[in-house]
mmCIF file of C-alpha atoms in Angstrom:
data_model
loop_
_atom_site.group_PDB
_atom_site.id
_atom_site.type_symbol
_atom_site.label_atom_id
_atom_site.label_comp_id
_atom_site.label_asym_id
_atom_site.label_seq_id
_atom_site.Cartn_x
_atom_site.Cartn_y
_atom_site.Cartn_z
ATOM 1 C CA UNK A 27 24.944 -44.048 -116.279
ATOM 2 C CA UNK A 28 21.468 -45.278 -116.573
ATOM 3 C CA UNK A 29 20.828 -48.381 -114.243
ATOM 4 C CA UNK A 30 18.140 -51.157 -114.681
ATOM 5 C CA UNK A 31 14.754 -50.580 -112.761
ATOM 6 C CA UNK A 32 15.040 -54.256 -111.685
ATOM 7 C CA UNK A 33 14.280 -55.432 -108.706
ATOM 8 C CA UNK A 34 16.906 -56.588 -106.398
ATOM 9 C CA UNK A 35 15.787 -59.313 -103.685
ATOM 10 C CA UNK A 36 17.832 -59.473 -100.487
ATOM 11 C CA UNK A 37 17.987 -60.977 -97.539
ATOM 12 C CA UNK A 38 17.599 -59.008 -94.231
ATOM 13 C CA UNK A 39 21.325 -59.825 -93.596
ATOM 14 C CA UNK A 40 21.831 -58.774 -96.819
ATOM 15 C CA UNK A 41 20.323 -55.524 -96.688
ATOM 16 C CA UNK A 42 22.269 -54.625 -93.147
ATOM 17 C CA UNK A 43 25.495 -55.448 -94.782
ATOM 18 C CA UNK A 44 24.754 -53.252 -97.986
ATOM 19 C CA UNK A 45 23.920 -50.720 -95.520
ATOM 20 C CA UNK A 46 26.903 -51.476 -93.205
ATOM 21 C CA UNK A 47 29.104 -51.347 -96.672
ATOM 22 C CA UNK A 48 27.694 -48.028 -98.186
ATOM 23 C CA UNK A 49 28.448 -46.189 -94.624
ATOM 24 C CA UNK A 50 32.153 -47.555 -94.622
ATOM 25 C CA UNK A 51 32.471 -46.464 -98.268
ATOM 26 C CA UNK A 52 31.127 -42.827 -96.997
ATOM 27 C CA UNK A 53 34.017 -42.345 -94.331
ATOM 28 C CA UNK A 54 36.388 -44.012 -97.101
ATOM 29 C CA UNK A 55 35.247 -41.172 -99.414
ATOM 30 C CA UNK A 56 35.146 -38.119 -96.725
ATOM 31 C CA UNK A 57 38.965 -39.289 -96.249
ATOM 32 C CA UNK A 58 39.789 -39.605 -99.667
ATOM 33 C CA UNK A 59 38.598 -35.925 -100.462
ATOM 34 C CA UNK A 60 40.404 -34.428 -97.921
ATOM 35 C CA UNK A 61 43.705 -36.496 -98.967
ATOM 36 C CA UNK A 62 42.799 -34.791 -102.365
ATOM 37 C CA UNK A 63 42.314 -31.488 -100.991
ATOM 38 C CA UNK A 64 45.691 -31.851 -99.061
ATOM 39 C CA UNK A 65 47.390 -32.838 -102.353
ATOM 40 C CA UNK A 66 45.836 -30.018 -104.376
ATOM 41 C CA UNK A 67 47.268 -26.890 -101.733
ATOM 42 C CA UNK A 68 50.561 -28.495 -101.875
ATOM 43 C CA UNK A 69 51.187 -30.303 -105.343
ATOM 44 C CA UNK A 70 52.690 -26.888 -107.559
ATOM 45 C CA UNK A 71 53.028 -29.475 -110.314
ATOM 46 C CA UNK A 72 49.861 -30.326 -112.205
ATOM 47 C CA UNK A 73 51.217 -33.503 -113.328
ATOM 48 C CA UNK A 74 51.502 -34.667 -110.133
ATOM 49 C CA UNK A 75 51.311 -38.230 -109.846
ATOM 50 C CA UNK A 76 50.107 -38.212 -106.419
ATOM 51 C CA UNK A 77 47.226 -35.600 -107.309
ATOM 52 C CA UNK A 78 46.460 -38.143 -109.844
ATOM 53 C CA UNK A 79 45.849 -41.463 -107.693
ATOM 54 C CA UNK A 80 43.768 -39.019 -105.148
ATOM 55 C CA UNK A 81 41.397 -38.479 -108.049
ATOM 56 C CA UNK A 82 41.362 -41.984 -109.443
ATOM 57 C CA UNK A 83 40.592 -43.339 -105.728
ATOM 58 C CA UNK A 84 38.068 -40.720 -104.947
ATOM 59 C CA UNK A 85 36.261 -41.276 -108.419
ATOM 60 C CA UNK A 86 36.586 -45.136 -107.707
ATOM 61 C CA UNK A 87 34.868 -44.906 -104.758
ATOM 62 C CA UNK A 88 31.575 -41.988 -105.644
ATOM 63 C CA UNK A 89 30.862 -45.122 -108.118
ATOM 64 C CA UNK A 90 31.059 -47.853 -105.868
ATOM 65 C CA UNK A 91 28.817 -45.752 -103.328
ATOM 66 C CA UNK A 92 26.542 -44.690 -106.382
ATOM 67 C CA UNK A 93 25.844 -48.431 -107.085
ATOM 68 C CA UNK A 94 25.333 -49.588 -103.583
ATOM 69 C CA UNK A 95 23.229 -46.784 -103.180
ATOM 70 C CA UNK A 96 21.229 -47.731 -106.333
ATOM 71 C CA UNK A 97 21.098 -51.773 -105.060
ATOM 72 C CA UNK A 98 19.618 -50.560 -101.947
ATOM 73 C CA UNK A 99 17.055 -48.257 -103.202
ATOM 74 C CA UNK A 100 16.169 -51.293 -105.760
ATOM 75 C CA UNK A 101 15.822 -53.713 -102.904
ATOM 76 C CA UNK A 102 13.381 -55.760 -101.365
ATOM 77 C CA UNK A 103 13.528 -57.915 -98.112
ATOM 78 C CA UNK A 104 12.407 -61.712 -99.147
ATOM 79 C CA UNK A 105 10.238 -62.126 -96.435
ATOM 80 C CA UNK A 106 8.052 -65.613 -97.198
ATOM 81 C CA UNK A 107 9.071 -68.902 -98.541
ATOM 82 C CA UNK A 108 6.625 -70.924 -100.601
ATOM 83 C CA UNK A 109 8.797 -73.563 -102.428
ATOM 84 C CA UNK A 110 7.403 -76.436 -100.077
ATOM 85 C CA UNK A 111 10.875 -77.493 -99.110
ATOM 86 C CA UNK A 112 12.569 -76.356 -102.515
ATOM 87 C CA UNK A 113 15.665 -74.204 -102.683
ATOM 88 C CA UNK A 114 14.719 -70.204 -103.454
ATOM 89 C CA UNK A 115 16.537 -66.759 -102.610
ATOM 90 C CA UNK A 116 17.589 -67.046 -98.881
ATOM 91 C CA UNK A 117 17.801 -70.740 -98.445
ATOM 92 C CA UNK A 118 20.348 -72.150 -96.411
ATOM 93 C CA UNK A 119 21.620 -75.225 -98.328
ATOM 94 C CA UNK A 120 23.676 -78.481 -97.151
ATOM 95 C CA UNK A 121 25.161 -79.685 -100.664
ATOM 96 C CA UNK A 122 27.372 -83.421 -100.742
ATOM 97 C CA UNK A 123 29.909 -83.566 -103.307
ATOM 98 C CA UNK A 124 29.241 -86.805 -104.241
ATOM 99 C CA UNK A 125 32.661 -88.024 -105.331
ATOM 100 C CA UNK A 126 34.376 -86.494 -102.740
ATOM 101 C CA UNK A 127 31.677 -87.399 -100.211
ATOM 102 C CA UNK A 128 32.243 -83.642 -98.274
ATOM 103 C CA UNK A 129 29.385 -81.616 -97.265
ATOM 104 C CA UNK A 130 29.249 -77.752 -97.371
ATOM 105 C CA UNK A 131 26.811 -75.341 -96.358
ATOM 106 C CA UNK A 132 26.073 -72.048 -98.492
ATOM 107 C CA UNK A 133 23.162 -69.458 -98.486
ATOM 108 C CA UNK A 134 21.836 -68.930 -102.127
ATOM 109 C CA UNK A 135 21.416 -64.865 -102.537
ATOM 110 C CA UNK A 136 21.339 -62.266 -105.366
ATOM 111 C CA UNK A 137 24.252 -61.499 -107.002
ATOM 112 C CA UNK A 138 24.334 -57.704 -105.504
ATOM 113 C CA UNK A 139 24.311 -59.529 -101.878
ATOM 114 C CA UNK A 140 26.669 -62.016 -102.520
ATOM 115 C CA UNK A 141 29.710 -59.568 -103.818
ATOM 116 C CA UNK A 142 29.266 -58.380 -100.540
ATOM 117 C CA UNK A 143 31.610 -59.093 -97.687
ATOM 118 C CA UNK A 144 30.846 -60.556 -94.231
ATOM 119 C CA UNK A 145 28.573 -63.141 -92.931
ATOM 120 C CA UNK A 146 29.435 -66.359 -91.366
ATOM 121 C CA UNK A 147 28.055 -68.805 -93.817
ATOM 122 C CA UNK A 148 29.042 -68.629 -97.614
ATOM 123 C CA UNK A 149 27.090 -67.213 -100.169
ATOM 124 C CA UNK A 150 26.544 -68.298 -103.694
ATOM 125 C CA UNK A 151 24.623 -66.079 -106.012
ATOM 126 C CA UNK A 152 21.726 -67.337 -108.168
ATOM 127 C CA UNK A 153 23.801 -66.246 -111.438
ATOM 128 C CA UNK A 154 26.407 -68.666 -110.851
ATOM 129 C CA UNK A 155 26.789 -71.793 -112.200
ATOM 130 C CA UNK A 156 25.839 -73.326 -108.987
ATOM 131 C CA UNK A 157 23.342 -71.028 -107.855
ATOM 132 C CA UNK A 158 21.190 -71.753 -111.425
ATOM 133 C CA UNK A 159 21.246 -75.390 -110.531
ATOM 134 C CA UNK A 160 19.966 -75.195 -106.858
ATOM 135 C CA UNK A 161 16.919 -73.153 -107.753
ATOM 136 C CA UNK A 162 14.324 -74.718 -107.293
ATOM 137 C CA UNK A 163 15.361 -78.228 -106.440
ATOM 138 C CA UNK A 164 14.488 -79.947 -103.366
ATOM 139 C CA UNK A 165 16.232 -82.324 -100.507
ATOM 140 C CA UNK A 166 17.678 -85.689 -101.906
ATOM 141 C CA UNK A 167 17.789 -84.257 -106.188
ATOM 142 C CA UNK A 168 21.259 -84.758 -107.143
ATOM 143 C CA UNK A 169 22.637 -82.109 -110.138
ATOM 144 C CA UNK A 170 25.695 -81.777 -111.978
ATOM 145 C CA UNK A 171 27.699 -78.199 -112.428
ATOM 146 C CA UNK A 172 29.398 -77.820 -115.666
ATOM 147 C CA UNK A 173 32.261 -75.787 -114.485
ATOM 148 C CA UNK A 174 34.138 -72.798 -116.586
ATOM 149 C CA UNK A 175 37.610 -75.492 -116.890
ATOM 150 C CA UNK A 176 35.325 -78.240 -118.693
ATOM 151 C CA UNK A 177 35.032 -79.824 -115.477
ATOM 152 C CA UNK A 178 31.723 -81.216 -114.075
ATOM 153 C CA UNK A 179 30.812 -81.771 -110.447
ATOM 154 C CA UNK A 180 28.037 -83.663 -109.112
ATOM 155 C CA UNK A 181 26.103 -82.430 -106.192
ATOM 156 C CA UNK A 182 23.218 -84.019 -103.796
ATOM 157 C CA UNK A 183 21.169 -81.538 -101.949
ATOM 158 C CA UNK A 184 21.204 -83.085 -98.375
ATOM 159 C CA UNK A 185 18.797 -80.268 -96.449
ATOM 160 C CA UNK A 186 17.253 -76.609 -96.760
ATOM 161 C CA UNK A 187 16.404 -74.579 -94.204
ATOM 162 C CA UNK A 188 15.170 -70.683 -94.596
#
């Protein structure tokens, strides 16, 4: 599978949990070939079902490692901020729902980084709905979200901090 030469910018967070992810997935795949090697010197039957979800879990996994292993060697640290304020990869946001007047933080990141586990804060990826309204925007701008249920919500952006 040929992957896109793009560019993938990360947080330093970001980049550690990749990293932190990609080992785990490692170790997941040392102990899923050895399950499979345990099921291949026992199973006599080559229609063995069990045979068959080793394979399916150890393939499963050589491609999630293969594309975490591609993210990361496509990555760059974002490093420097020069929005003046405005809302770019990395920002920590503080968004008001403005009819239900509730506040929420969220870090905007690239989609690789946020379909990544772990962190304390929540992350919303540029590509979402969301995440293409925020960009760019500053403290105070309100914006509405057209959700995928017809839906809209209205948001104020209430501070940024990087």
């Amino acid at each position: 599978m040929v992957q896109a030469t793009r560019q993938v910018r990360l947080t330093r967070e970001g980049y550690a949990r990749l990293e932190r992810t990609l080992e785990q997935e490692q170790r997941r795949l040392a102990e899923a070939t050895r399950i499979l090697q345990e099921q291949m010197d026992t199973s006599a039957d080559t229609e063995d079902t069990g045979l068959e979800d080793a394979k399916r879990e150890k393939m499963s996994i050589e491609a999630r490692i293969e594309e975490l292993e591609d993210t990361l060697a496509r990555a760059s640290i974002i490093e420097e901020h020069g929005g003046a304020g405005s809302i770019e990869l990395g920002a920590i946001v503080t968004l008001t729902n403005e009819a239900t007047k509730k506040d929420m933080r969220v870090q905007v990141v690239s989609a690789p980084e946020a379909a990544v586990l772990g962190g304390t804060l929540p992350r919303i990826s540029e590509d979402s709905p969301v995440g293409k309204q925020l960009m760019g925007r500053k403290p105070d701008e309100t914006f509405v979200v057209n959700l995928d249920n017809g839906k809209q919500v209205k948001y104020r952006v209430k501070n940024v901090e990087y």
